[in-house]
Structures are given as C-alpha cells and as structure tokens.
Amino acid sequence: MENLVTLSRLQEYYKGKKVFITGHTGFKGAWLMACLHIAGARIKGYALPPEYEHGLFDVLGPLDGVNSCLADIRDKDRLRDELLGFQPDFVFHLAAQPLVRRSYEIPADTFDINVTGTANLLEAVSRLEQACTVVVITTDKVYENKETGTLYKEGDILGGYDPYSASKACTELVVSSFRNSFFNPDRVMAHKKAIASVRAGNVIGGGDWSRDRIIPDIVRALQTRQSIEVRNPLSVRPWQHVLEPIAGYLQLGALLQQDPGRYGKAYNFGPLPEDHLQVSRLVETAIAVWGEGSWADGSLPGAPHEAGLLKLDISLAKEELLWRPRLNAQQAIQWSLEWYRQTPDQRAAFTSAQIKSYFSL
C-alpha cells in the first residue's frame, strides 16, 4: 500500500467503481471529482448549484462518466432516491455550509445543513443492501481549541466556539452514532458498510472564489491592484494544498473498504509542524510569488470570533495510512497562485496537469 497515492494505484482501486460525492460543485468537492475522474471512477455528484462563477466545477465542464444532481442535502427523500438509485461502492460526503463567518449570519441553517444533512445521508446509506464505504469530511475546527499551541489529536475533546465549528463537532457525533448503531465494525458481514471521518486543516488551491477565504481574497486584490485586507494577520493555521487531504481521503477510502475494523475512525490531515504559518506570512509569500502587491491589517474590534491558533497532529494518518504531505507551505501557495495566473480556457487542462504532477511526487 506504500504507493497508493500514485495515479496507477488510485486507478487500481477506483477505476470502474461507483462513487457518490456530495458537495461536488464546491471547491474541495470539485477537486475530488477531478481526481476520481482521472482515476476512471463512475461518479454521481449531489450538491446545490455552484455558488460562484468561474469556480473549478464550472471550469471543468461536463466530464465523461460524471452525472450531476443539483439538489439540497436537506431534501431527505431526494437524497435517498438518488443514492439508492446509483448504488454506490463509495460515498464521499463534502456537502456543507463551510464558512466560519457565514455561520454567524445563518447559525440555524449551518447546523441544519451540516448536522441534519449528514444524518440524512447516513440514513440513506443504511438503506443500501450492497457493500458501501463512506468517508465523511468534517474539519480541523471540531476540537475544543484552547489556542495554546497544542497539536490536536483525534482523541482530543471536541468542541467549537462558532456555529460552524460546533456544527462540525456535532457531525462527528452523528458519524459516531451511526457507526455504533448501524455500521458497527463487529457486524460488518451483516450490514457491509464502513465509515470514517476526516479532519483537514485550512486548504488552499485553484478554483476557489469563496467569500472570506484567504487565497480568493488575495487573488481578487492582486488582480485589481488593490491592497490585500487581512482580517487576522497574526492567526496561525495549518495551511495545505487541497490535493493533500484529497489524497488522504482516497487512500483512506481504499483501506477502509478492505478493513473497516481497523480504519473506521477519525483521521487528521494537515501539514508538517513547520508549515503552520501566520496569516501575514502566507500573504507575504503570496505577494512574493505573484511578483507585486501589498497588504494592510484589516482587523476590526468586535468582529466575530475566529480562532487565533490552531494546529493538528497528523501522526495517526502518517503511521496507519502511510500518508504524508507532499508539498510544503511555499509550494502550496505557489501551486495555488499558478492556477489563478492561467487564462480561463487554460484552467481545466492546468488542473489535470497539477493532479498528475502531485500524484507523481
């Protein structure tokens, strides 16, 4: 399994397999879809329409072997019918309200989408008669963050200050409940299901235009020759290119299918300790890569709380999954900005080239 994250190994495990992806129109979901398409999987996506134009989903355009259903994860009956009609071998659940600051604006919706939406999906999976492997994507923000510099491990206490973080901690409890109640590894021969959750650090990469995300904010400012307004320049985050956790999700999915008892748990995916960077350093690196630009401190007194320090311990994924980061922070920033430098008609091919390059590292 040492070479699982090469394209040839991914094709060995996913070629011809039916993969159901929720949230495939979003930033990370579209990258996952692109990787699985290259690996030869048969894909069905279930998500709301893309929130913004020119994101990766629109850039990729229609893909052979990919069927897209534009619907709400909260539509329990539609979700069940689409999943059961597809009869997937794998499910990757990414559909979510993914933004901290937006969760202050729509807290109840954030819990409804992230918590109830996950329960809707797992209930639908429980109705499948065939074997199915499920990977639920949550976040590094599920931990009760004391902001002491501790590297959080998977067994640490869950929490969440803001509605987004709390909703994702609740999602982890939903996963645990369904695992114990319906997908218990001790009874896998009867139910034929396997489930794990994954907690990734702050992902960056091309094709993201979301509001209140650092790379889109940087690119919009640089493209218009405006100063980059940085809300929390001293905050420290576990930055990583989007392909890093996706490689981990795919590797975990293959291993989980083989041994639900061993791999049916939570895993952190993040950078090495030296790549936990202050926001200001990421911005300055981005400006250096771009070749011009400036930034200003945009911190506002009384702004909604966002964690100032968050670090992940990734030793479990390294030891059990034989996964490791391939790009350091400098490379992750460079790879991200290179995508935005491409013309719109070059970006689909450039995405494919980056995927193939990453999996050959």
Tab-separated table of C-alpha atoms in Angstrom, residues 1 4-5 9-15 17-21 32 36 41 88-94 131-137 188 192-199 244-267 269 317 320-323 359:
chain	number	residue	atom	x	y	z
A	1	MET	CA	0.000	0.000	0.000
A	4	LEU	CA	-1.476	4.023	-3.019
A	5	VAL	CA	-1.393	7.739	-3.739
A	9	ARG	CA	-2.722	2.765	-7.536
A	10	LEU	CA	-5.769	5.022	-7.435
A	11	GLN	CA	-6.912	3.547	-10.733
A	12	GLU	CA	-6.439	0.085	-9.300
A	13	TYR	CA	-8.881	0.875	-6.510
A	14	TYR	CA	-11.344	3.287	-8.104
A	15	LYS	CA	-11.459	2.569	-11.842
A	17	LYS	CA	-16.196	1.890	-9.178
A	18	LYS	CA	-19.346	3.882	-8.457
A	19	VAL	CA	-18.529	6.905	-6.291
A	20	PHE	CA	-21.222	9.192	-4.845
A	21	ILE	CA	-19.886	12.655	-3.946
A	32	LEU	CA	-12.028	15.329	-5.557
A	36	LEU	CA	-11.614	10.393	-9.328
A	41	ALA	CA	-14.351	6.144	-11.435
A	88	PRO	CA	-22.512	3.393	-4.907
A	89	ASP	CA	-19.428	1.472	-3.854
A	90	PHE	CA	-18.009	4.591	-2.166
A	91	VAL	CA	-19.516	7.753	-0.702
A	92	PHE	CA	-17.523	10.918	0.000
A	93	HIS	CA	-19.610	13.438	1.934
A	94	LEU	CA	-18.452	17.039	1.485
A	131	ALA	CA	-21.410	-3.029	0.470
A	132	CYS	CA	-20.510	0.644	0.699
A	133	THR	CA	-17.568	2.594	2.089
A	134	VAL	CA	-18.251	6.094	3.453
A	135	VAL	CA	-15.804	8.922	4.189
A	136	VAL	CA	-17.334	11.952	5.931
A	137	ILE	CA	-15.351	15.177	5.640
A	188	VAL	CA	-19.744	-5.709	9.088
A	192	LYS	CA	-21.489	-4.484	4.709
A	193	LYS	CA	-20.776	-0.818	5.464
A	194	ALA	CA	-17.641	1.004	6.600
A	195	ILE	CA	-17.423	4.614	7.769
A	196	ALA	CA	-14.659	7.028	8.751
A	197	SER	CA	-14.386	10.788	9.264
A	198	VAL	CA	-11.577	13.087	8.185
A	199	ARG	CA	-10.463	16.399	9.655
A	244	GLU	CA	-3.007	16.887	0.191
A	245	PRO	CA	-6.160	15.941	2.120
A	246	ILE	CA	-7.846	14.620	-1.036
A	247	ALA	CA	-5.002	12.151	-1.469
A	248	GLY	CA	-5.578	11.128	2.147
A	249	TYR	CA	-9.326	10.735	1.666
A	250	LEU	CA	-8.794	8.497	-1.356
A	251	GLN	CA	-6.145	6.433	0.374
A	252	LEU	CA	-8.345	6.038	3.440
A	253	GLY	CA	-11.320	5.031	1.300
A	254	ALA	CA	-9.387	2.180	-0.275
A	255	LEU	CA	-8.012	0.945	3.045
A	256	LEU	CA	-11.360	1.330	4.806
A	257	GLN	CA	-13.052	-0.856	2.210
A	258	GLN	CA	-10.523	-3.608	2.931
A	259	ASP	CA	-10.545	-3.393	6.739
A	260	PRO	CA	-13.435	-1.453	8.348
A	261	GLY	CA	-12.446	-2.598	11.817
A	262	ARG	CA	-9.002	-1.059	11.642
A	263	TYR	CA	-9.663	2.118	9.658
A	264	GLY	CA	-13.227	3.022	10.714
A	265	LYS	CA	-12.266	6.047	12.821
A	266	ALA	CA	-11.299	9.721	12.554
A	267	TYR	CA	-8.075	10.937	10.921
A	269	PHE	CA	-4.811	15.597	7.620
A	317	ALA	CA	-2.539	9.260	9.273
A	320	GLU	CA	-1.662	3.940	9.771
A	321	LEU	CA	-2.427	5.191	6.267
A	322	LEU	CA	1.178	5.712	5.138
A	323	TRP	CA	0.091	9.177	4.007
A	359	PHE	CA	0.440	12.133	-7.596
